[in-house]
Coordinates of C-alpha atoms and ligand atoms in Angstrom, one line a residue:
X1 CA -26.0 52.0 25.0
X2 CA -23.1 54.1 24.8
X3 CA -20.4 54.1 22.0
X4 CA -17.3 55.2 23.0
X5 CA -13.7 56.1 20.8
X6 CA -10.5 55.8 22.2
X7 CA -8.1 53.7 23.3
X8 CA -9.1 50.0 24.8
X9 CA -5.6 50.5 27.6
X10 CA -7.8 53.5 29.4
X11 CA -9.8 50.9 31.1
X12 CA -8.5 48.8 33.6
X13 CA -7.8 45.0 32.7
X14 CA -10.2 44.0 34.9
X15 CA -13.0 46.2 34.0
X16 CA -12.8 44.7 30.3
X17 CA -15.0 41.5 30.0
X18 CA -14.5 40.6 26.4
X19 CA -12.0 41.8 24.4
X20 CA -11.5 40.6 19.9
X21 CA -10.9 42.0 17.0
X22 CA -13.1 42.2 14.1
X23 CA -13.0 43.8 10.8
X24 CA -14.8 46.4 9.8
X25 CA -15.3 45.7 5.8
X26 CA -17.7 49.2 5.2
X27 CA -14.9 51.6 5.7
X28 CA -11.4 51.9 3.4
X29 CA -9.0 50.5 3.8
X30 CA -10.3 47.4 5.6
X31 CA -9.5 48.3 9.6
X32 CA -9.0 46.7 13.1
X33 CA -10.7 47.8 15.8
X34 CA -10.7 46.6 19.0
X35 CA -14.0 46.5 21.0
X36 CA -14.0 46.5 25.0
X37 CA -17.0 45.9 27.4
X38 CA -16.8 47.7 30.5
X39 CA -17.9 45.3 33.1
X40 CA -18.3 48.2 35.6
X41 CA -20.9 49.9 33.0
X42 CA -22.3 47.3 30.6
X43 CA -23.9 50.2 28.7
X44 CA -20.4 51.4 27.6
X45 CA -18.3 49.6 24.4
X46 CA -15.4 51.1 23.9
X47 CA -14.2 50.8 20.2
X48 CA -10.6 51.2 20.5
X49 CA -9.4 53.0 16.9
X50 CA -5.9 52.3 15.1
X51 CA -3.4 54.2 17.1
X52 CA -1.7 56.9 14.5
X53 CA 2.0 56.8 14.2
X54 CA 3.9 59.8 14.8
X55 CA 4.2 60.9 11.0
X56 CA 0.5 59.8 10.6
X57 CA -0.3 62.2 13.7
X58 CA 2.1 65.0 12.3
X59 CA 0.0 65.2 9.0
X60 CA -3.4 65.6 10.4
X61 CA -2.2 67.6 13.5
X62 CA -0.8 70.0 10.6
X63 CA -3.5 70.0 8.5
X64 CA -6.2 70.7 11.3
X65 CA -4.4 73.8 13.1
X66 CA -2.7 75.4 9.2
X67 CA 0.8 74.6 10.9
X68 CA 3.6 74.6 8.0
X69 CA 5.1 71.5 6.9
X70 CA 8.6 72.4 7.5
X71 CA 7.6 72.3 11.4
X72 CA 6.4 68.9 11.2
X73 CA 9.9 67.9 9.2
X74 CA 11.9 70.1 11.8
X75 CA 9.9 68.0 14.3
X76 CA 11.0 64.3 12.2
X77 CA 14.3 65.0 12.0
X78 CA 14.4 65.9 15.9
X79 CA 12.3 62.6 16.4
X80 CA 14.9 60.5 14.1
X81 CA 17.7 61.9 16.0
X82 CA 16.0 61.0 19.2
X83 CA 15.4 57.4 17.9
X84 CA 18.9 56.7 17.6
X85 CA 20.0 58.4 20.9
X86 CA 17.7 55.9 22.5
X87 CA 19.5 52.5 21.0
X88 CA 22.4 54.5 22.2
X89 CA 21.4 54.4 25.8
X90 CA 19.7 51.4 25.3
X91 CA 22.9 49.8 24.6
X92 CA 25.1 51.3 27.2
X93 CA 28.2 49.2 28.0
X94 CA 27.9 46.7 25.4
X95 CA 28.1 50.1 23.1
X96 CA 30.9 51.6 25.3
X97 CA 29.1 54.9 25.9
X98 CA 28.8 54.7 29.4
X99 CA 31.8 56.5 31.2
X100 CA 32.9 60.2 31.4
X101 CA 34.4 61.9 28.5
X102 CA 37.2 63.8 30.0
X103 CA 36.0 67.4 28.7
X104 CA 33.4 70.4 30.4
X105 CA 30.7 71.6 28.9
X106 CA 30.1 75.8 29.0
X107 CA 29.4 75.3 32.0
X108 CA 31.8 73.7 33.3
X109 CA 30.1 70.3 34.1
X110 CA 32.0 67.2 33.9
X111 CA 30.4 65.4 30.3
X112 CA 29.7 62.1 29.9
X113 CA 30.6 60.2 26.5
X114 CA 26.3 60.3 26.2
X115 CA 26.2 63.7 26.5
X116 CA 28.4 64.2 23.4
X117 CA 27.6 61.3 21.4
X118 CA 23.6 62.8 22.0
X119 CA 25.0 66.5 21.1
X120 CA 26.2 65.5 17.9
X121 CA 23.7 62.9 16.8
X122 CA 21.6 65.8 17.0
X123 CA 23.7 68.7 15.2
X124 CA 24.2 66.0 12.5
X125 CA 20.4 65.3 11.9
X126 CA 19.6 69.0 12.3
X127 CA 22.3 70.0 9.9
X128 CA 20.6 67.7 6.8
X129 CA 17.0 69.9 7.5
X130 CA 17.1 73.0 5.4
X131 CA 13.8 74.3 7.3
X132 CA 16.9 75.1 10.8
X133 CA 18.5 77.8 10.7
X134 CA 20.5 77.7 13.5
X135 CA 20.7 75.6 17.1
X136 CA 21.5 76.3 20.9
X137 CA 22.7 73.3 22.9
X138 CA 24.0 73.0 26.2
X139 CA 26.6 70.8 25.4
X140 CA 28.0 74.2 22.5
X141 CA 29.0 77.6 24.4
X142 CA 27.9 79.6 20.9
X143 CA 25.0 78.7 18.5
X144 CA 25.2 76.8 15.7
X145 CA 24.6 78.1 12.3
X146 CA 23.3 75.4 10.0
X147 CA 20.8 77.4 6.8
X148 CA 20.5 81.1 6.5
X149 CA 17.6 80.5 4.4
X150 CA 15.8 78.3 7.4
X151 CA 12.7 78.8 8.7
X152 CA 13.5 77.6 12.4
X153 CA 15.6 77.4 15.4
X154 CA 16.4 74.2 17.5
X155 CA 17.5 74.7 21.3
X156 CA 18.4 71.1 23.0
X157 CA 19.3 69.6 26.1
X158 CA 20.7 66.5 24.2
X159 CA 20.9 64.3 27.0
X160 CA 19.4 65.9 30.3
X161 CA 20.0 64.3 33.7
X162 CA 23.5 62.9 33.2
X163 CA 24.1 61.5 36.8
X164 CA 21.6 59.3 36.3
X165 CA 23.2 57.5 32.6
X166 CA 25.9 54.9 34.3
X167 CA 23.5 54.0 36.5
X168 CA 20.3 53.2 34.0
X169 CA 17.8 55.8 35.5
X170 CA 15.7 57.6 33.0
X171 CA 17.3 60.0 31.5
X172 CA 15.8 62.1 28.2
X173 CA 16.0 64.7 25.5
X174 CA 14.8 67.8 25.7
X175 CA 13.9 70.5 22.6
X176 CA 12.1 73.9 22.1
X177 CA 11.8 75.2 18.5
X178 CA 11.9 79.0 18.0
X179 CA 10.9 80.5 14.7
X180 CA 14.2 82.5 13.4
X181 CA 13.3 86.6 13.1
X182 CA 13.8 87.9 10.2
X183 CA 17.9 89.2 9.8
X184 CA 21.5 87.6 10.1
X185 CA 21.6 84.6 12.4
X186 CA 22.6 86.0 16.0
X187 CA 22.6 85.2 19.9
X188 CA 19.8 87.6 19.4
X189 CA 17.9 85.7 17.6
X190 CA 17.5 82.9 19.8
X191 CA 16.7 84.7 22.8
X192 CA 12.7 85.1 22.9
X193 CA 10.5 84.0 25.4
X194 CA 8.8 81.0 26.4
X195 CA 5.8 82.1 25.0
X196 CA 7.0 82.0 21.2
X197 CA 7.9 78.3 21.0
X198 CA 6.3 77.0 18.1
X199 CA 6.9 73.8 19.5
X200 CA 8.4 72.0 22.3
X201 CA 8.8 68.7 23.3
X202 CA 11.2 65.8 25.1
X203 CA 12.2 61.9 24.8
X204 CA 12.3 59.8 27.9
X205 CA 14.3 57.0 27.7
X206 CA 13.1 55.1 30.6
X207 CA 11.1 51.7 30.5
X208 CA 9.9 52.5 27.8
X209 CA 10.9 55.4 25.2
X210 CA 8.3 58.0 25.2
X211 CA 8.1 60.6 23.2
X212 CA 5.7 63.9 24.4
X213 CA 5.2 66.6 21.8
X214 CA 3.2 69.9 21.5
X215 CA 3.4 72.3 19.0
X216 CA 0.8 74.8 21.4
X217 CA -1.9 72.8 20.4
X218 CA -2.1 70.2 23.7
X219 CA -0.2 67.4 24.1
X220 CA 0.5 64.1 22.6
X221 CA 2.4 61.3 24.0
X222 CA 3.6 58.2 21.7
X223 CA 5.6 54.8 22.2
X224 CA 8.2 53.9 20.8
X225 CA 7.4 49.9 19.4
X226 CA 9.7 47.1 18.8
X227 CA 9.4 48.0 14.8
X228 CA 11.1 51.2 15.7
X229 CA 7.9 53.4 15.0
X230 CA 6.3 56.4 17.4
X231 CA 2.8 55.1 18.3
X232 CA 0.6 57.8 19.8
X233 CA -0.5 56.2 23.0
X234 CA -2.0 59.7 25.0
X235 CA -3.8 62.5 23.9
X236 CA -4.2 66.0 25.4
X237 CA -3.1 64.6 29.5
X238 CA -4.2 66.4 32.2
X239 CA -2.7 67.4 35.4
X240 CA -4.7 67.4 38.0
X241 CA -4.6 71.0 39.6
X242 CA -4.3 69.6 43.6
X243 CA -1.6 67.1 44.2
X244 CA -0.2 65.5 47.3
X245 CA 3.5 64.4 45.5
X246 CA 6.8 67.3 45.8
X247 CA 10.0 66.8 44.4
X248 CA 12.9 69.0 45.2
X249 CA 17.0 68.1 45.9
X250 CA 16.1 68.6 49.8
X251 CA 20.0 68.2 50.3
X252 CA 20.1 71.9 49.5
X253 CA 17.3 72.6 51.9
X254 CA 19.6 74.8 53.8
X255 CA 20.6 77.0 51.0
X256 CA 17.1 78.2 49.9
X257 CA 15.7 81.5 50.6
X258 CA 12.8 81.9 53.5
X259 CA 9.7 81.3 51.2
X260 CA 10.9 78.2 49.8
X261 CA 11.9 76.9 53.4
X262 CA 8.1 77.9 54.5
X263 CA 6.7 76.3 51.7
X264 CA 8.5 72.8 52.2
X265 CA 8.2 72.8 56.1
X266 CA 4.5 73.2 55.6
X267 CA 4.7 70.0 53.6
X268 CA 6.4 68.2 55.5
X269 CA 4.1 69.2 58.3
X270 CA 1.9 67.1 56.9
X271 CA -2.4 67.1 58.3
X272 CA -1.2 69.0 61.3
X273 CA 0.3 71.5 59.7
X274 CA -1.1 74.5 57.5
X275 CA -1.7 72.4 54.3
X276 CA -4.4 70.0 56.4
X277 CA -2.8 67.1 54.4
X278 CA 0.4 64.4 53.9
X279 CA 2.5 64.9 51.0
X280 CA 5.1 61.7 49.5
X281 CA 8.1 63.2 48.1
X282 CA 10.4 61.7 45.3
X283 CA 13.7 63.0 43.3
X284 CA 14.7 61.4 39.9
X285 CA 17.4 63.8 39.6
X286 CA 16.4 63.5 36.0
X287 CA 14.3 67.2 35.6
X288 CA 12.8 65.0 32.3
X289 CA 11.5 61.6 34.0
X290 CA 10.1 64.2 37.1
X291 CA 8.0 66.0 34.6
X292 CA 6.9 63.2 32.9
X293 CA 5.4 61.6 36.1
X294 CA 3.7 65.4 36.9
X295 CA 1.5 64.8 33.3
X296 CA 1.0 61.3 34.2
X297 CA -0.2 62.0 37.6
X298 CA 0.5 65.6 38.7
X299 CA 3.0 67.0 41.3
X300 CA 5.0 69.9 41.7
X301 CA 8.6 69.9 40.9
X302 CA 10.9 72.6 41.9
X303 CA 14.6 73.6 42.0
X304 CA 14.8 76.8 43.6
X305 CA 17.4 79.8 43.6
X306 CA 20.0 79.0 46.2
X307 CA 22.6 80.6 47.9
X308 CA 25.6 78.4 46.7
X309 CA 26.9 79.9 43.9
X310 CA 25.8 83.7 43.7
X311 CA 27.0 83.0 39.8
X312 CA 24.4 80.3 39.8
X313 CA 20.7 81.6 40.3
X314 CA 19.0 78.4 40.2
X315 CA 20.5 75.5 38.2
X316 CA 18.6 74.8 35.2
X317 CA 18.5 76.8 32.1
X318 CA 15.6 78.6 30.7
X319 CA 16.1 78.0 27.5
X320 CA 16.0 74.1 26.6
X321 CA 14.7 72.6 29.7
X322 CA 12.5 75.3 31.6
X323 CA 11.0 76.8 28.9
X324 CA 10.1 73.7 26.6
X325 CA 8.8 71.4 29.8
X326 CA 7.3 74.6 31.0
X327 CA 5.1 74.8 27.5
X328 CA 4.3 71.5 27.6
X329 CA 3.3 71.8 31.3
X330 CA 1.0 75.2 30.6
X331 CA -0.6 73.0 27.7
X332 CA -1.5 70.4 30.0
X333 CA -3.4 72.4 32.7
X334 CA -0.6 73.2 34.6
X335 CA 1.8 75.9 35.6
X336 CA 5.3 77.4 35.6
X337 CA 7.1 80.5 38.0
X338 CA 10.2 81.5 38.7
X339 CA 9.3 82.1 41.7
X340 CA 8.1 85.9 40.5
X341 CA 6.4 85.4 36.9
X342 CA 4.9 83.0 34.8
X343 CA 8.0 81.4 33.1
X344 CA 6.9 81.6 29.7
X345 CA 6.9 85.5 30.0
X346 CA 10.5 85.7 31.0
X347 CA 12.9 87.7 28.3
X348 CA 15.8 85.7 28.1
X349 CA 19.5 87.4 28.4
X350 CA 21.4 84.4 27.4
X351 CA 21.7 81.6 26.0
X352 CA 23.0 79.5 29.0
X353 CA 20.9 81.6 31.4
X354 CA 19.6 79.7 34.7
X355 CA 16.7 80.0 36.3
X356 CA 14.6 78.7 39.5
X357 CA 11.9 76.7 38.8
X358 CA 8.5 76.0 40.1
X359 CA 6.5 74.0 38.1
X360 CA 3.1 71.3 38.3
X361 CA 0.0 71.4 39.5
X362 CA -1.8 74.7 39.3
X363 CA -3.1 74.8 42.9
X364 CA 0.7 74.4 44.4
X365 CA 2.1 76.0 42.4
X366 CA 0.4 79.4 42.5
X367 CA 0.9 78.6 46.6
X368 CA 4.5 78.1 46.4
X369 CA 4.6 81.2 44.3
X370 CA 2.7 83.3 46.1
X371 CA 4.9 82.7 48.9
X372 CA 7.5 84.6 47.5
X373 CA 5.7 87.4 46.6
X374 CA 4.9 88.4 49.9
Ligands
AHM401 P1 21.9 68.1 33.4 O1 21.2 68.8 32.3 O2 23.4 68.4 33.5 O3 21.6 66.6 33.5 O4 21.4 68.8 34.8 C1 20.1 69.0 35.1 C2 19.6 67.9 36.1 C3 18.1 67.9 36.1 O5 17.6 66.9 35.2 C4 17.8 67.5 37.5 O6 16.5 67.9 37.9 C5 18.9 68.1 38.3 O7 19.9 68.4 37.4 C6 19.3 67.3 39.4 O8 20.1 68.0 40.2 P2 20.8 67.5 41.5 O9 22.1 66.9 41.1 O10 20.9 68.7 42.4 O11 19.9 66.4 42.1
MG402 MG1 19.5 69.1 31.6

């Protein structure tokens, strides 16, 4: 017989022929566990163990890889700010947040009243943390100075996917945390590659409010529960490296450059074509919710340089949404390009700096890429 830890939820409903709780009185302090039979393999119990809560997870996830305790309260307070973003959406028009708020953004995009109410929920919780030094939104044109004495930098995209908030699609937060160099607070200072994230991570307000965090050392995903607490319900996901699944704005389709073009008509082509299979396409047109489904079930997701806006190379930024998903991807057994490079290798020259993205499953991935080197 086989005794196996984890959670009871990884086998299907119908593969579990008896499920109760018991206490087990040897260990301290008195615990539940849940115990699943696997009807498919009667030689396999499943002892399901108490899920850790997010501060729970943050202390032994410290502990075990000598990460300093300031991250993990940087990480709370981003977590806290989160939390109440999330009964902000939640509430929507009985909160009167839904709506546009008359003002642009750096880059002059339309904000909603979500987008600012996120922005500042987070630049008020930041500003209580001594361990930031400094933050980068996309919602401010400069940084934001906060403690010249802190430890790390916060780069947000407070609410990202903002078609998508009158209309209750998923929409989610997105953060990378940078530690500051050493010297006066500058642009500067915030521009370093992909690579250096100490941490990254984003909140999906879907469904359910998820929370997916890595600070480089894989990936955890937790719940949000009806008592307002992060459960961890995920550890270390994988993404398979061959997938079937694209998504990409194919209004734009005749915008891209010839590699791209290729690489989605061979898709679309389907068994008959190059790739010898079909491929099912879908667009959130929340860049959060579409990378959430590629580590639940891989995919590749892409939103290529185009020739709209020669001012505009690509439309996401690098720095908080291309670079933290891209971590968090790279963590999970995935990959990221630009097209050219690994995304994480990039040296950022601006704050607001765009940047195409290609980013999933390793196997197409590295074939969309390669594409584009030839
Ligand atoms: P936002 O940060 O202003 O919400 O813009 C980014 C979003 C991504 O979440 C999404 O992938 C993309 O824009 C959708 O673009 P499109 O409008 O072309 O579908
Ligand atoms: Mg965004």
């Amino acid at each position: 017989m086989r005794v196996e830890y984890g959670h009871a939820n990884r086998l299907p409903e119908s593969n579990i022929s008896t499920q109760f709780k018991f206490n087990v009185t040897a260990c301290e302090p008195y615990q539940t566990f849940q115990v699943a039979f696997n009807t498919d393999n009667p030689q396999n119990i499943l002892i399901e163990l108490p899920m850790p809560t997010l501060s729970q997870f943050l202390q032994q996830h410290l502990a075990e890889h000598q990460l300093p305790a300031e991250l993990g309260s940087v990480v709370s307070t981003i977590v806290q700010a989160c939390q109440t973003i999330s009964g902000q959406v939640r509430q929507g028009a009985l909160a009167g947040v839904l709506g546009e708020a008359g003002s642009s953004n750096v880059q002059d995009e339309a904000q909603k009243k979500l987008d600012v109410i996120a922005n500042q929920i987070l630049i008020d919780s930041l500003s209580t943390n001594p361990a930031v030094a400094g933050l980068a939104s996309e919602e401010e044109e400069q940084f934001v100075s906060i403690n010249e004495q802190g430890r790390y930098l916060v780069l947000f995209d407070p609410l990202d996917g903002s078609s998508n908030i009158d209309i209750n699609i998923s929409v989610g937060t997105i953060f990378s945390i940078l530690e500051k160099p050493a010297g006066p607070l500058s642009t500067q200072s915030f521009l370093q590659s992909g690579r250096a994230q100490v941490a990254s991570g984003y909140t999906l307000y879907g469904p359910q409010t998820q929370l997916v965090l890595c600070l480089s050392h894989g990936v955890a995903v937790f719940t949000l529960d009806a008592g307002g607490q992060f459960v961890q319900t995920q550890l270390n996901p994988k993404i398979p490296q061959a997938t079937r699944e694209f998504a990409i704005n194919m209004s734009n389709q005749r915008h891209w450059q010839p590699p791209m073009q290729q690489y989605i008509a061979e898709l679309l082509a389907g068994e008959t074509g190059p790739r010898g299979k079909n491929y099912n396409m879908r667009w959130v047109a929340s860049m959060v919710a579409e990378i959430h489904r590629i580590l639940m079930r891989g995919g590749i997701f892409m939103y290529p340089k185009d020739a709209r806006d020669p001012a505009k190379p690509g439309k996401l930024r690098l720095m908080y949404e291309a670079n933290p998903l891209s971590l968090i991807i790279e963590q999970a057994g995935g990959t990221s390009t630009n097209a050219r490079e690994s995304m994480l290798d990039i040296q950022p020259e601006g704050l607001h700096q765009r940047v195409a993205v290609i980013m999933g499953s390793r196997e197409e991935v590295d074939y969309a890429t390669r594409l584009h080197q030839q």
